[in-house]
PDB file of C-alpha atoms in Angstrom:
ATOM      1  CA  ILE A  82      -0.110  -0.273   0.532  1.00 49.00           C
ATOM      2  CA  CYS A  83       1.339   3.573  -1.220  1.00 51.00           C
ATOM      3  CA  ILE A  84       0.362   6.707   0.439  1.00 50.00           C
ATOM      4  CA  LEU A  85      -0.073   9.720  -0.881  1.00 50.00           C
ATOM      5  CA  VAL A  86      -1.006  12.511   1.026  1.00 51.00           C
ATOM      6  CA  LEU A  87      -2.280  15.769  -1.268  1.00 53.00           C
ATOM      7  CA  SER A  88      -2.783  18.002   1.996  1.00 50.00           C
ATOM      8  CA  THR A  89      -3.235  17.858   5.177  1.00 47.00           C
ATOM      9  CA  THR A  90      -6.765  16.930   4.894  1.00 42.00           C
ATOM     10  CA  ILE A  91      -6.344  14.660   1.950  1.00 38.00           C
ATOM     11  CA  ILE A  92      -5.183  11.413   1.827  1.00 37.00           C
ATOM     12  CA  VAL A  93      -5.173   9.245  -0.904  1.00 35.00           C
ATOM     13  CA  THR A  94      -4.539   5.228  -0.975  1.00 34.00           C
ATOM     14  CA  VAL A  95      -3.132   3.762  -3.841  1.00 38.00           C
ATOM     15  CA  MET A  96      -3.260  -0.424  -3.986  1.00 43.00           C
ATOM     16  CA  LEU A  97      -0.190  -1.618  -5.932  1.00 44.00           C
ATOM     17  CA  THR A  98       0.621  -5.117  -6.809  1.00 43.00           C
ATOM     18  CA  ARG A  99       4.124  -6.913  -5.981  1.00 52.00           C
ATOM     19  CA  ASP A 100       6.631  -5.093  -7.360  1.00 56.00           C
ATOM     20  CA  ASN A 101       4.329  -2.832  -9.788  1.00 77.00           C
ATOM     21  CA  ARG A 102       4.279  -4.779 -12.817  1.00 85.00           C
ATOM     22  CA  TYR A 103       1.102  -6.045 -13.399  1.00 90.00           C
ATOM     23  CA  ARG A 104      -0.048  -2.219 -13.244  1.00 89.00           C
ATOM     24  CA  LYS A 105      -2.777  -3.731 -15.890  1.00 92.00           C
ATOM     25  CA  CYS A 106      -4.006  -6.610 -13.660  1.00 94.00           C
ATOM     26  CA  ASP A 107      -7.287  -5.242 -12.061  1.00 93.00           C
ATOM     27  CA  VAL A 108      -8.278  -7.996  -9.552  1.00 94.00           C
ATOM     28  CA  PRO A 109      -9.873  -7.744  -5.896  1.00 94.00           C
ATOM     29  CA  ASN A 110      -7.138  -9.471  -4.217  1.00 93.00           C
ATOM     30  CA  PRO A 111      -3.714  -8.016  -5.596  1.00 93.00           C
ATOM     31  CA  ASP A 112      -1.215  -9.331  -2.753  1.00 92.00           C
ATOM     32  CA  TRP A 113      -2.487 -12.722  -3.873  1.00 92.00           C
ATOM     33  CA  ILE A 114      -0.509 -12.302  -7.371  1.00 93.00           C
ATOM     34  CA  GLY A 115       2.696 -14.167  -7.190  1.00 93.00           C
ATOM     35  CA  ASN A 116       1.885 -16.378  -3.751  1.00 91.00           C
ATOM     36  CA  ASN A 117       2.590 -19.535  -5.237  1.00 89.00           C
ATOM     37  CA  ILE A 118      -0.935 -20.416  -5.246  1.00 89.00           C
ATOM     38  CA  CYS A 119      -2.768 -20.091  -8.602  1.00 91.00           C
ATOM     39  CA  ASN A 120      -5.859 -18.390  -7.754  1.00 90.00           C
ATOM     40  CA  GLY A 121      -7.378 -18.792 -11.469  1.00 88.00           C
ATOM     41  CA  GLY A 122     -10.574 -16.976 -12.903  1.00 89.00           C
ATOM     42  CA  ASP A 123      -8.989 -13.415 -14.237  1.00 91.00           C
ATOM     43  CA  TYR A 124      -5.640 -13.719 -11.894  1.00 91.00           C
ATOM     44  CA  ASN A 125      -4.877 -15.984 -14.767  1.00 89.00           C
ATOM     45  CA  THR A 126      -4.111 -13.744 -17.025  1.00 91.00           C
ATOM     46  CA  GLU A 127      -1.379 -11.883 -19.200  1.00 92.00           C
ATOM     47  CA  GLU A 128      -1.854  -8.609 -18.197  1.00 94.00           C
ATOM     48  CA  CYS A 129      -1.506 -10.325 -14.186  1.00 94.00           C
ATOM     49  CA  GLY A 130       1.567 -12.279 -15.406  1.00 93.00           C
ATOM     50  CA  PHE A 131      -0.464 -15.061 -14.871  1.00 91.00           C
ATOM     51  CA  ASP A 132      -0.661 -14.848 -11.608  1.00 93.00           C
ATOM     52  CA  GLY A 133       2.531 -14.253 -10.998  1.00 94.00           C
ATOM     53  CA  GLY A 134       3.736 -17.569 -11.942  1.00 93.00           C
ATOM     54  CA  ASP A 135       1.778 -19.401  -9.731  1.00 92.00           C
ATOM     55  CA  CYS A 136      -0.068 -20.824 -12.241  1.00 91.00           C
ATOM     56  CA  ASP A 137       2.711 -22.071 -14.634  1.00 90.00           C
ATOM     57  CA  SER A 138       2.814 -25.670 -13.105  1.00 90.00           C
ATOM     58  CA  CYS A 139      -1.020 -25.669 -13.389  1.00 92.00           C
ATOM     59  CA  LEU A 140      -1.267 -28.337 -16.814  1.00 90.00           C
ATOM     60  CA  VAL A 141      -4.363 -28.485 -17.743  1.00 92.00           C
ATOM     61  CA  SER A 142      -6.352 -28.185 -21.570  1.00 92.00           C
ATOM     62  CA  THR A 143      -8.901 -25.089 -20.366  1.00 92.00           C
ATOM     63  CA  PRO A 144      -7.037 -22.440 -17.782  1.00 89.00           C
ATOM     64  CA  ALA A 145     -10.061 -20.512 -18.319  1.00 88.00           C
ATOM     65  CA  LEU A 146     -12.318 -22.967 -15.948  1.00 93.00           C
ATOM     66  CA  ILE A 147      -9.703 -22.448 -13.214  1.00 91.00           C
ATOM     67  CA  GLY A 148     -11.448 -20.290 -10.651  1.00 90.00           C
ATOM     68  CA  ASN A 149     -14.473 -20.660 -12.916  1.00 92.00           C
ATOM     69  CA  GLY A 150     -16.888 -21.046  -9.591  1.00 93.00           C
ATOM     70  CA  TYR A 151     -17.019 -24.984 -10.267  1.00 94.00           C
ATOM     71  CA  CYS A 152     -14.944 -27.183  -8.986  1.00 95.00           C
ATOM     72  CA  ASP A 153     -13.849 -29.386 -12.279  1.00 95.00           C
ATOM     73  CA  GLY A 154     -11.656 -31.749 -10.860  1.00 94.00           C
ATOM     74  CA  GLY A 155      -9.007 -34.110 -12.123  1.00 95.00           C
ATOM     75  CA  LEU A 156      -5.489 -31.741 -12.775  1.00 95.00           C
ATOM     76  CA  TYR A 157      -7.804 -28.815 -11.993  1.00 95.00           C
ATOM     77  CA  ASN A 158      -7.901 -30.477  -8.076  1.00 95.00           C
ATOM     78  CA  THR A 159      -4.425 -30.329  -7.688  1.00 93.00           C
ATOM     79  CA  LYS A 160      -1.736 -28.078  -6.056  1.00 90.00           C
ATOM     80  CA  GLU A 161      -0.554 -27.187  -9.072  1.00 91.00           C
ATOM     81  CA  CYS A 162      -3.936 -25.702  -9.715  1.00 92.00           C
ATOM     82  CA  GLY A 163      -4.262 -23.809  -6.609  1.00 91.00           C
ATOM     83  CA  PHE A 164      -7.417 -26.288  -5.787  1.00 93.00           C
ATOM     84  CA  ASP A 165      -9.351 -25.382  -9.187  1.00 93.00           C
ATOM     85  CA  GLY A 166      -8.196 -21.842  -8.527  1.00 91.00           C
ATOM     86  CA  GLY A 167     -10.187 -22.378  -5.077  1.00 91.00           C
ATOM     87  CA  ASP A 168     -13.222 -24.020  -6.881  1.00 93.00           C
ATOM     88  CA  CYS A 169     -12.539 -27.157  -5.111  1.00 92.00           C
ATOM     89  CA  ASP A 170     -11.488 -25.782  -2.046  1.00 81.00           C
ATOM     90  CA  LEU A 171     -14.792 -27.487   0.081  1.00 65.00           C
ATOM     91  CA  PHE A 172     -14.507 -30.502  -1.466  1.00 53.00           C
TER      92      PHE A 172
END
């Protein structure tokens, strides 16, 4: 978190992703990028560096299914794929 003071009464807080490499990555939790868990969904995009490299070892046929709200099982439900980006956490 970077805090910039514009005057004595106005404080603007800007959320930055890790080392600011993914400026175009618009996700709810930027700290999840590069946290060693493949979160899938919007995190597993080129703008987010494929979750900061977290999804590099997740070798599935359709990466877009990771983090889509449905537990796809199989290779998706592995540690490398973040247990389907959290979709399989309840199983």
